[in-house]
Amino acid sequence: MAANCACSSKDRDVTTATSAGWDYIIVGAGSADCVLANRLSADPSVRVLLLEAGGKNNSLDIRIPAGIVSALFKEQYNWSYPALPDPTRGDKVDSWSGGRGLGGSSSINGMLYIRGARADFDGWRDLGCTGWDYDAVLPHFRAIETFEGGADAHRGGDGPLSVSFPATKPKLVDTWINAAQACGHPYNPDYNGAEAMGVGVSQASIKGGRRHSAAEAFLKPVMGRSNLHVQTDSQASKILFEEGRAVGVEYYRNGACEEVRCCAEVIVCSGAIGSPKLLMHSGIGPWKTLAEHGIPLLKQIDAVGENLMEHPAIYVKAFTSLPSFNRAGRAYRAPFVLLDWLLRGKGAAAVGTAIAQLLAGPTKEQKAPDTQILLSLVNFELKPGGDGVALSRRDGFSMACCLMTPKSRGRVTITSSDPLAKPMVEHTMLENEEDIEMLALAGRQALEILGAEPLKTHIEEIDFPLQADSTTEDWHAYVREAAFRADHPSGTCRMGADDASVVDPRLRVRGVDGLRVVDASIMPVIPRANTNAAVMMIADKAAAMISEDRR
């Protein structure tokens, strides 16, 4: 409580992080952090410090939606966490993304805005996470958004985040949607509404043709508040404790180690990879791991770093006679594409990575999806070395075929006593045979769409080595060779009612006072959705709980 602070609010200097008198220290400036900073600092009696390891992220790479093809591969924006070889995919070695700088992953993601199905959050409740069922989280989803389609019982109309339809919709989009309907998939004008299943145009966190990151939506409008201080280039290295209570944060800035204290809580929002790392370096985690690196044990919680979840995916591509965004990538057209974005917020540069999507399952009667097919109006290849993409000169498109209900799990661990050393990811993406079969099903669903009218007439070449009726063995072999991560890591500080969970349903770290975790790491099961919308919802709900506990 603020009343217990050593100094009164009028004595506090909020110009530097090391000033005494903070109520809350938020570690990170990603999607959850920006929402928390906005909501908590709305109370002028509360002093909030936000520490971010990265920079301000003001570049065109971030602001232009199409700039993701550049931003994602730059370490100034992406932590690019290392991983061990994955034996279920031929020992493939991944680099795991994590947003760095203001906005975090919302500054480098594909901007697709999708909440997840009712079954996801009701499932959290059924696992003992009281207060996290769909009806309980819906008001927080509504509170964070302004939906272009208008407010109703399911959608918000006055929240900070802009959720919009594509600024440009070439003929190919409706042709693809109609082909999916011909395959028996229902048209869904709003997959974030009452029902998730079906096919329709995508929704994105884009405003006026510009990426509307969590920093743009939630943080920048309140940066002028005198009770909020945002400090960049400050990497947290350890949480400070006194008598078992979190009282501050140690961090590095410009090579120097500094400390800052708070009176109420430390709130860790460093993502599914960064949060368990910080907990372990602070003495919270599996005792064997901490002992191996000489870190004093504060609280043994073996689940820290475990339960790592990810959506696996494969690409199905094609070349088409209809115009796509591939032509926008030609050198002589680039200035015109950029000018269209600059003057009107329109054109290929103003669209997120997915312009339409299908949410489906093995049967048409299902109420919640197992597979997701995302339509992107470019046919591309990764550059050698994996440091970018090369667009084909032919018109084409790509379908990212994703498994939304993976059963395979991994973990995050630390490799050194050095708190600035990157953690290591170990994830066997296709350890569960059912995951392989379901991912193959998503690929077959995509091929079925390519073979349906009115799209079939416009397909010049299918850029994929298999057919829908290829053998199960061939499909499984291809999935193991080609599967990739959808960049949705989650679950490593699992929320639950059992003693083995890391945080309780109010997101408080078990057995430690004054410490919460608020980000994708708390998800007990990954939603049937890209995770950014759910992370912002989690933060909005967490802010309400923190304010309730404070009162």
XYZ file of C-alpha atoms in Angstrom:
551
model
C 0.000 0.000 0.000
C 1.167 3.500 -0.741
C 0.628 4.534 2.849
C 3.449 2.222 3.894
C 6.012 3.857 1.605
C 8.991 5.535 3.180
C 8.330 8.838 1.473
C 5.205 10.781 0.619
C 4.092 11.245 -2.983
C 5.023 14.941 -2.996
C 8.627 14.023 -2.127
C 9.017 11.572 -4.995
C 11.196 12.411 -7.961
C 9.884 10.509 -10.993
C 12.582 11.655 -13.383
C 14.929 8.766 -12.605
C 14.280 5.107 -11.963
C 16.430 5.015 -8.846
C 14.294 7.604 -7.047
C 12.593 6.170 -3.975
C 8.852 5.905 -3.679
C 7.629 3.730 -6.530
C 4.543 1.679 -5.808
C 4.860 -0.690 -8.749
C 7.822 -1.694 -10.884
C 6.857 -3.301 -14.192
C 9.650 -5.290 -15.812
C 9.372 -4.937 -19.576
C 7.463 -2.751 -22.026
C 5.743 -5.389 -24.146
C 2.046 -5.929 -24.754
C 1.149 -6.755 -21.153
C 3.454 -4.116 -19.666
C 2.006 -1.271 -21.737
C -1.550 -2.183 -20.746
C -0.563 -2.415 -17.061
C 1.282 0.912 -17.137
C -1.752 2.572 -18.674
C -4.290 1.106 -16.268
C -2.321 1.339 -13.019
C -1.104 4.896 -13.586
C -4.688 6.052 -14.200
C -4.805 6.416 -10.399
C -2.767 9.591 -9.748
C -1.911 8.402 -6.231
C -0.053 5.387 -7.651
C 3.562 5.732 -8.856
C 4.557 3.351 -11.647
C 8.014 2.626 -13.032
C 8.395 0.664 -16.247
C 11.846 -0.773 -17.051
C 12.555 -1.894 -20.624
C 15.765 -3.484 -21.905
C 15.313 -2.282 -25.483
C 14.829 1.078 -27.143
C 11.912 3.240 -28.244
C 11.128 1.439 -31.530
C 10.255 4.485 -33.605
C 11.591 3.257 -36.954
C 9.658 2.718 -40.183
C 10.390 -0.998 -39.845
C 7.981 -0.950 -36.903
C 5.413 1.566 -38.118
C 4.833 0.111 -41.601
C 2.869 -3.157 -41.304
C 4.837 -4.692 -44.187
C 8.045 -3.732 -42.361
C 7.752 -6.948 -40.355
C 9.844 -8.668 -43.026
C 12.727 -6.446 -41.897
C 12.025 -5.828 -38.194
C 11.637 -9.481 -37.269
C 15.224 -10.234 -38.310
C 16.931 -7.364 -36.461
C 18.316 -8.039 -32.984
C 17.611 -4.487 -31.860
C 13.904 -5.448 -31.998
C 14.061 -9.207 -31.416
C 15.813 -11.124 -28.617
C 16.294 -14.123 -30.949
C 16.655 -16.613 -28.114
C 18.776 -19.720 -28.877
C 17.377 -23.250 -28.799
C 18.667 -26.795 -28.697
C 18.252 -28.972 -31.811
C 14.762 -30.466 -32.119
C 15.055 -34.239 -32.648
C 11.414 -34.450 -33.792
C 12.259 -32.268 -36.818
C 15.582 -33.675 -37.905
C 17.543 -31.714 -35.272
C 16.424 -28.380 -36.679
C 17.726 -25.431 -34.634
C 15.335 -22.525 -34.164
C 15.764 -18.965 -33.048
C 12.858 -18.064 -30.764
C 11.433 -14.576 -31.139
C 10.759 -12.155 -28.300
C 10.005 -8.498 -28.875
C 12.564 -6.004 -27.610
C 11.850 -2.312 -27.042
C 8.631 -0.382 -26.466
C 5.703 -2.520 -27.546
C 7.649 -5.764 -27.234
C 6.351 -8.482 -29.522
C 3.416 -6.303 -30.596
C 6.026 -4.239 -32.465
C 7.288 -7.167 -34.550
C 4.321 -9.548 -34.799
C 2.020 -10.122 -37.767
C -0.639 -7.822 -36.224
C -3.400 -10.446 -36.574
C -5.975 -9.798 -33.867
C -7.731 -12.954 -32.720
C -8.912 -13.684 -29.194
C -9.451 -17.435 -29.119
C -12.554 -19.551 -28.606
C -14.941 -19.695 -25.659
C -13.669 -23.227 -25.013
C -10.138 -21.905 -24.395
C -11.014 -19.769 -21.409
C -13.689 -22.081 -20.062
C -10.937 -24.696 -20.215
C -8.706 -22.501 -18.048
C -11.504 -22.312 -15.489
C -11.912 -26.091 -15.572
C -8.214 -26.421 -14.705
C -8.834 -24.490 -11.492
C -8.184 -20.954 -12.767
C -11.218 -19.364 -11.130
C -12.297 -16.116 -12.752
C -10.757 -16.871 -16.154
C -13.753 -18.376 -17.962
C -14.959 -16.756 -21.177
C -17.720 -14.701 -19.564
C -15.223 -13.369 -17.010
C -12.560 -12.347 -19.548
C -14.950 -10.967 -22.193
C -15.320 -7.545 -20.497
C -11.538 -7.156 -20.584
C -11.356 -8.083 -24.266
C -14.028 -5.454 -24.923
C -12.294 -2.851 -22.754
C -9.001 -2.911 -24.640
C -10.336 -2.444 -28.179
C -12.083 -0.138 -30.581
C -13.395 -2.460 -33.272
C -13.926 -1.057 -36.765
C -17.072 -3.163 -37.119
C -18.683 -1.447 -34.145
C -19.389 -2.277 -30.521
C -21.871 -4.947 -29.465
C -22.252 -7.552 -26.737
C -18.957 -9.140 -27.780
C -16.930 -6.243 -29.198
C -15.577 -3.021 -27.729
C -16.027 0.445 -29.171
C -13.963 2.808 -27.026
C -10.791 0.965 -25.990
C -7.256 2.203 -26.707
C -6.375 -0.458 -29.328
C -7.583 -0.102 -32.903
C -8.820 -3.380 -34.413
C -9.464 -2.949 -38.119
C -10.229 -4.799 -41.326
C -7.661 -4.830 -44.186
C -7.076 -1.412 -45.730
C -6.804 -3.047 -49.145
C -8.628 -6.168 -50.323
C -7.700 -7.445 -53.790
C -10.045 -9.755 -55.716
C -7.929 -12.758 -54.731
C -9.167 -12.474 -51.131
C -12.872 -12.932 -51.902
C -12.005 -15.658 -54.410
C -10.134 -17.571 -51.699
C -12.944 -17.079 -49.171
C -15.541 -18.281 -51.678
C -13.446 -21.384 -52.404
C -13.267 -22.159 -48.681
C -17.052 -21.831 -48.485
C -17.353 -24.222 -51.418
C -15.435 -26.731 -49.280
C -18.158 -26.518 -46.636
C -16.637 -23.935 -44.285
C -19.163 -21.307 -43.135
C -18.544 -17.620 -43.710
C -17.851 -15.790 -40.448
C -17.878 -11.983 -40.568
C -16.408 -11.740 -37.052
C -14.384 -14.627 -35.637
C -13.915 -12.564 -32.446
C -17.662 -12.430 -31.939
C -20.083 -15.084 -30.745
C -18.490 -17.903 -32.774
C -14.874 -18.506 -33.792
C -15.279 -21.135 -36.507
C -15.412 -20.310 -40.203
C -13.707 -18.261 -42.896
C -13.517 -14.500 -43.334
C -11.275 -11.484 -43.707
C -8.768 -10.919 -40.952
C -8.745 -8.296 -38.236
C -5.525 -6.565 -37.283
C -4.063 -4.159 -34.738
C -3.589 -1.470 -37.391
C -4.750 2.146 -37.290
C -4.765 4.374 -40.349
C -2.492 1.941 -42.151
C 0.087 2.051 -39.314
C 0.926 -0.754 -36.903
C -0.957 -0.071 -33.700
C 1.320 -1.735 -31.190
C 0.616 -1.910 -27.471
C 3.084 0.968 -27.046
C 1.209 3.143 -29.547
C -2.208 2.245 -28.139
C -1.651 2.104 -24.392
C 1.697 3.634 -23.458
C 2.342 6.681 -25.641
C -0.993 8.393 -24.890
C -0.166 8.401 -21.150
C 3.573 9.106 -21.240
C 2.885 12.601 -19.936
C 1.477 11.373 -16.644
C 3.636 12.642 -13.795
C 3.198 9.378 -11.857
C 4.508 7.181 -14.684
C 8.152 6.866 -15.664
C 9.340 4.761 -18.611
C 13.044 3.955 -18.715
C 14.476 2.185 -21.765
C 17.861 0.467 -22.209
C 17.477 -0.979 -18.707
C 17.753 -4.772 -18.576
C 16.458 -6.370 -15.391
C 18.906 -8.879 -13.948
C 17.368 -9.865 -10.608
C 14.390 -9.268 -8.365
C 15.349 -7.996 -4.922
C 13.824 -9.508 -1.780
C 13.651 -8.733 1.903
C 12.231 -11.339 4.293
C 10.682 -13.236 1.391
C 8.982 -10.208 -0.153
C 9.845 -8.610 -3.495
C 10.959 -5.064 -2.825
C 12.784 -4.001 -5.978
C 14.719 -4.806 -9.120
C 18.386 -4.890 -10.010
C 19.065 -3.860 -13.606
C 21.864 -2.889 -15.972
C 21.948 0.377 -17.865
C 24.873 1.614 -19.940
C 26.998 -1.149 -18.460
C 26.342 -0.108 -14.856
C 24.387 -2.117 -12.311
C 21.665 -0.172 -10.506
C 18.866 -0.934 -8.055
C 15.388 0.479 -7.665
C 12.866 -0.153 -4.888
C 9.078 -0.250 -4.692
C 6.477 -0.312 -1.944
C 3.705 -2.485 -3.384
C 4.676 -5.032 -6.042
C 7.145 -6.061 -8.692
C 5.293 -7.176 -11.819
C 7.267 -9.353 -14.250
C 6.105 -9.120 -17.866
C 9.140 -10.337 -19.794
C 7.385 -12.943 -21.919
C 7.255 -16.717 -21.993
C 11.032 -16.968 -22.305
C 12.229 -13.893 -20.422
C 9.979 -14.224 -17.358
C 11.100 -17.707 -16.232
C 14.690 -16.623 -16.880
C 14.337 -13.642 -14.541
C 12.621 -15.745 -11.868
C 15.400 -18.337 -11.935
C 18.149 -15.735 -11.715
C 16.263 -14.336 -8.724
C 16.240 -17.663 -6.900
C 12.770 -18.918 -7.877
C 12.644 -22.171 -9.819
C 13.930 -25.760 -9.911
C 16.514 -26.118 -7.162
C 18.751 -28.386 -9.258
C 19.041 -25.763 -11.992
C 19.740 -22.986 -9.528
C 22.295 -25.085 -7.617
C 24.061 -25.959 -10.865
C 24.717 -22.269 -11.469
C 25.348 -21.260 -7.873
C 22.178 -19.199 -7.474
C 20.833 -19.131 -3.893
C 17.383 -20.726 -3.650
C 14.635 -18.389 -2.461
C 11.602 -20.489 -3.413
C 11.546 -23.903 -5.065
C 8.982 -24.002 -7.875
C 9.873 -26.792 -10.273
C 7.323 -25.634 -12.873
C 9.231 -22.418 -13.646
C 10.323 -22.737 -17.271
C 8.273 -25.900 -17.910
C 5.089 -26.306 -20.013
C 6.444 -24.308 -22.980
C 3.804 -24.334 -25.731
C 3.919 -23.241 -29.346
C 1.694 -23.440 -32.416
C 3.440 -25.464 -35.145
C 2.763 -24.660 -38.801
C 3.611 -25.520 -42.400
C 3.248 -23.452 -45.561
C 1.183 -24.358 -48.621
C 1.886 -21.959 -51.490
C 0.627 -21.327 -54.999
C 1.086 -19.070 -58.018
C -1.972 -17.368 -59.437
C -3.207 -15.411 -62.449
C -4.869 -12.917 -60.107
C -2.823 -9.922 -58.874
C -1.151 -10.378 -55.495
C 1.219 -8.327 -53.357
C 4.256 -9.949 -54.980
C 4.251 -7.230 -57.615
C 4.475 -4.614 -54.842
C 7.891 -6.020 -53.952
C 9.410 -5.220 -57.340
C 12.050 -2.521 -57.091
C 10.460 -0.094 -59.543
C 7.123 -0.242 -57.671
C 8.508 0.215 -54.147
C 8.438 4.067 -54.165
C 4.778 4.079 -55.263
C 3.823 1.510 -52.628
C 5.558 3.562 -49.942
C 3.907 6.789 -51.148
C 0.476 5.143 -51.083
C 1.099 4.094 -47.488
C 2.454 7.509 -46.498
C -0.335 9.586 -48.039
C -3.382 7.340 -47.700
C -2.475 4.511 -45.332
C -3.479 2.104 -48.090
C -1.958 -0.498 -50.359
C 0.201 -3.556 -49.805
C 2.398 -1.850 -47.187
C -0.626 -1.163 -44.951
C -1.742 -4.797 -44.574
C -0.618 -7.244 -41.903
C 0.810 -10.651 -42.652
C -2.612 -12.330 -42.945
C -5.466 -10.828 -44.931
C -7.970 -13.654 -44.420
C -8.184 -16.797 -42.346
C -10.018 -20.063 -41.837
C -10.627 -21.585 -38.409
C -11.700 -25.204 -38.719
C -11.536 -28.698 -37.296
C -11.640 -32.337 -38.415
C -15.456 -32.137 -38.565
C -17.766 -29.331 -39.643
C -19.820 -29.762 -36.445
C -17.027 -28.638 -34.090
C -17.596 -25.530 -31.982
C -13.901 -24.721 -31.413
C -11.122 -24.905 -34.030
C -8.135 -27.222 -34.096
C -6.618 -25.785 -37.284
C -6.030 -22.313 -38.654
C -5.169 -21.361 -42.233
C -3.844 -17.835 -42.727
C -3.851 -16.296 -46.204
C -0.957 -13.990 -47.094
C -0.922 -12.402 -50.544
C 2.759 -13.082 -51.169
C 4.701 -16.139 -52.285
C 8.147 -16.013 -50.703
C 11.189 -17.984 -49.581
C 13.476 -17.499 -46.603
C 16.850 -16.083 -47.594
C 19.887 -18.325 -47.066
C 21.006 -17.905 -43.464
C 17.471 -17.111 -42.325
C 17.993 -13.331 -42.102
C 15.065 -12.225 -44.250
C 12.655 -13.198 -47.010
C 12.822 -13.058 -50.797
C 9.594 -12.423 -52.706
C 8.858 -14.285 -55.916
C 8.524 -12.145 -59.047
C 5.378 -14.081 -59.947
C 1.987 -13.337 -58.438
C 1.259 -15.856 -55.735
C 0.123 -16.410 -52.191
C 0.982 -18.418 -49.104
C -1.182 -20.237 -46.602
C 0.252 -20.765 -43.127
C -1.432 -23.953 -41.915
C -1.321 -24.003 -38.116
C -2.204 -26.490 -35.404
C -4.022 -24.566 -32.677
C -4.276 -27.316 -30.035
C -0.725 -28.746 -29.717
C -0.039 -31.424 -27.129
C 3.770 -31.348 -27.391
C 5.614 -29.332 -24.743
C 9.063 -27.906 -24.071
C 10.911 -25.849 -21.478
C 13.098 -22.804 -20.890
C 16.186 -22.927 -18.694
C 19.192 -20.808 -17.833
C 22.697 -21.756 -18.918
C 24.810 -19.492 -16.738
C 24.898 -17.559 -13.482
C 25.304 -14.426 -15.617
C 21.879 -12.729 -15.462
C 22.493 -11.034 -18.817
C 23.156 -14.326 -20.623
C 20.327 -15.505 -22.854
C 18.308 -18.502 -21.656
C 18.085 -21.730 -23.653
C 14.911 -23.135 -25.212
C 14.319 -26.861 -25.485
C 11.186 -27.745 -27.433
C 10.292 -30.992 -29.193
C 7.603 -29.559 -31.433
C 6.304 -32.829 -32.868
C 6.849 -35.198 -29.974
C 3.144 -36.071 -29.943
C 2.034 -38.128 -32.971
C -1.434 -36.567 -32.873
C 0.146 -33.143 -33.456
C 1.726 -34.438 -36.656
C -1.581 -35.822 -37.918
C -3.481 -32.632 -37.132
C -0.861 -30.461 -38.821
C -1.102 -32.684 -41.886
C -4.876 -32.201 -41.766
C -4.390 -28.416 -41.928
C -2.237 -28.892 -45.027
C -4.882 -31.082 -46.653
C -7.538 -28.463 -45.884
C -5.428 -25.829 -47.650
C -4.981 -28.041 -50.720
C -8.730 -28.668 -50.787
C -9.302 -24.912 -51.004
C -6.841 -24.667 -53.916
C -8.852 -27.296 -55.775
C -12.222 -25.598 -55.285
C -13.921 -23.037 -57.502
C -13.783 -20.148 -57.993
C -10.101 -20.265 -56.933
C -9.108 -23.351 -58.938
C -9.517 -21.528 -62.253
C -6.907 -18.951 -61.214
C -4.228 -21.348 -59.943
C -1.265 -21.500 -62.314
C 0.914 -23.746 -60.170
C 0.699 -25.310 -56.724
C 3.991 -24.684 -54.975
C 3.838 -27.702 -52.644
C 5.356 -31.192 -52.964
C 2.344 -33.260 -51.817
C -1.250 -33.835 -52.799
C -4.235 -34.152 -50.506
C -4.354 -37.911 -51.150
C -0.623 -38.484 -50.618
C 0.146 -41.295 -48.185
C 0.099 -40.773 -44.446
C 3.792 -41.664 -44.358
C 4.625 -38.970 -46.929
C 2.599 -36.363 -45.052
C 4.191 -37.204 -41.724
C 7.680 -37.116 -43.239
C 7.011 -33.737 -44.830
C 5.568 -32.254 -41.635
C 8.653 -33.324 -39.680
C 10.876 -31.705 -42.318
C 8.975 -28.461 -42.929
C 7.189 -27.539 -39.671
C 8.085 -24.176 -38.173
C 7.114 -22.084 -35.151
C 4.255 -19.603 -35.339
C 5.991 -17.325 -32.781
C 3.459 -17.842 -29.974
C 5.539 -19.120 -27.009
C 3.519 -19.436 -23.820
C 2.907 -21.373 -20.598
C 6.281 -21.319 -18.806
C 4.967 -19.727 -15.584
C 1.735 -21.664 -15.574
C -1.305 -20.350 -13.722
C -3.242 -22.857 -11.658
C -4.894 -23.783 -8.391
C -2.472 -26.600 -7.602
C 0.714 -26.212 -5.606
C 2.805 -27.179 -8.632
C 1.707 -24.112 -10.623
C 3.904 -20.998 -10.693
C 1.213 -18.364 -10.171
C -2.242 -18.510 -8.617
C -5.381 -17.279 -10.425
C -4.579 -13.738 -9.296
C -1.172 -14.128 -10.976
C 0.761 -13.950 -7.685
C 3.911 -16.080 -7.570
C 3.255 -18.873 -5.106
C 5.011 -18.540 -1.758
C 6.467 -15.107 -2.539
C 4.880 -11.831 -1.476
C 4.812 -8.730 -3.638
C 5.520 -10.509 -6.939
C 3.290 -11.254 -9.929
C 3.817 -12.484 -13.460
C 1.590 -11.024 -16.182
C 2.229 -12.196 -19.757
C 1.832 -15.219 -22.052
C 3.876 -17.347 -19.678
C 0.923 -17.676 -17.269
C -1.315 -19.413 -19.828
C -2.087 -22.943 -18.566
C -3.050 -23.998 -22.099
C -2.297 -22.033 -25.256
C -5.426 -20.457 -26.830
C -6.698 -21.391 -30.281
C -5.382 -18.067 -31.541
C -2.372 -15.886 -32.104
C -1.578 -14.913 -28.548
C -1.228 -11.111 -28.575
C -4.895 -10.266 -27.993
C -5.096 -12.702 -25.072
C -1.941 -11.217 -23.518
C -3.450 -7.729 -23.522
C -6.657 -9.111 -22.036
C -4.630 -10.833 -19.297
C -2.945 -7.532 -18.472
C -6.212 -5.614 -18.361
C -7.678 -8.196 -15.990
C -4.473 -8.245 -13.929
C -4.604 -4.456 -13.523
C -8.139 -4.741 -12.180
C -7.087 -7.457 -9.716
C -4.050 -5.466 -8.573
C -6.232 -2.421 -7.945
C -8.735 -4.574 -6.027
C -5.978 -6.063 -3.875
C -4.568 -2.619 -3.241
C -7.907 -1.380 -1.949
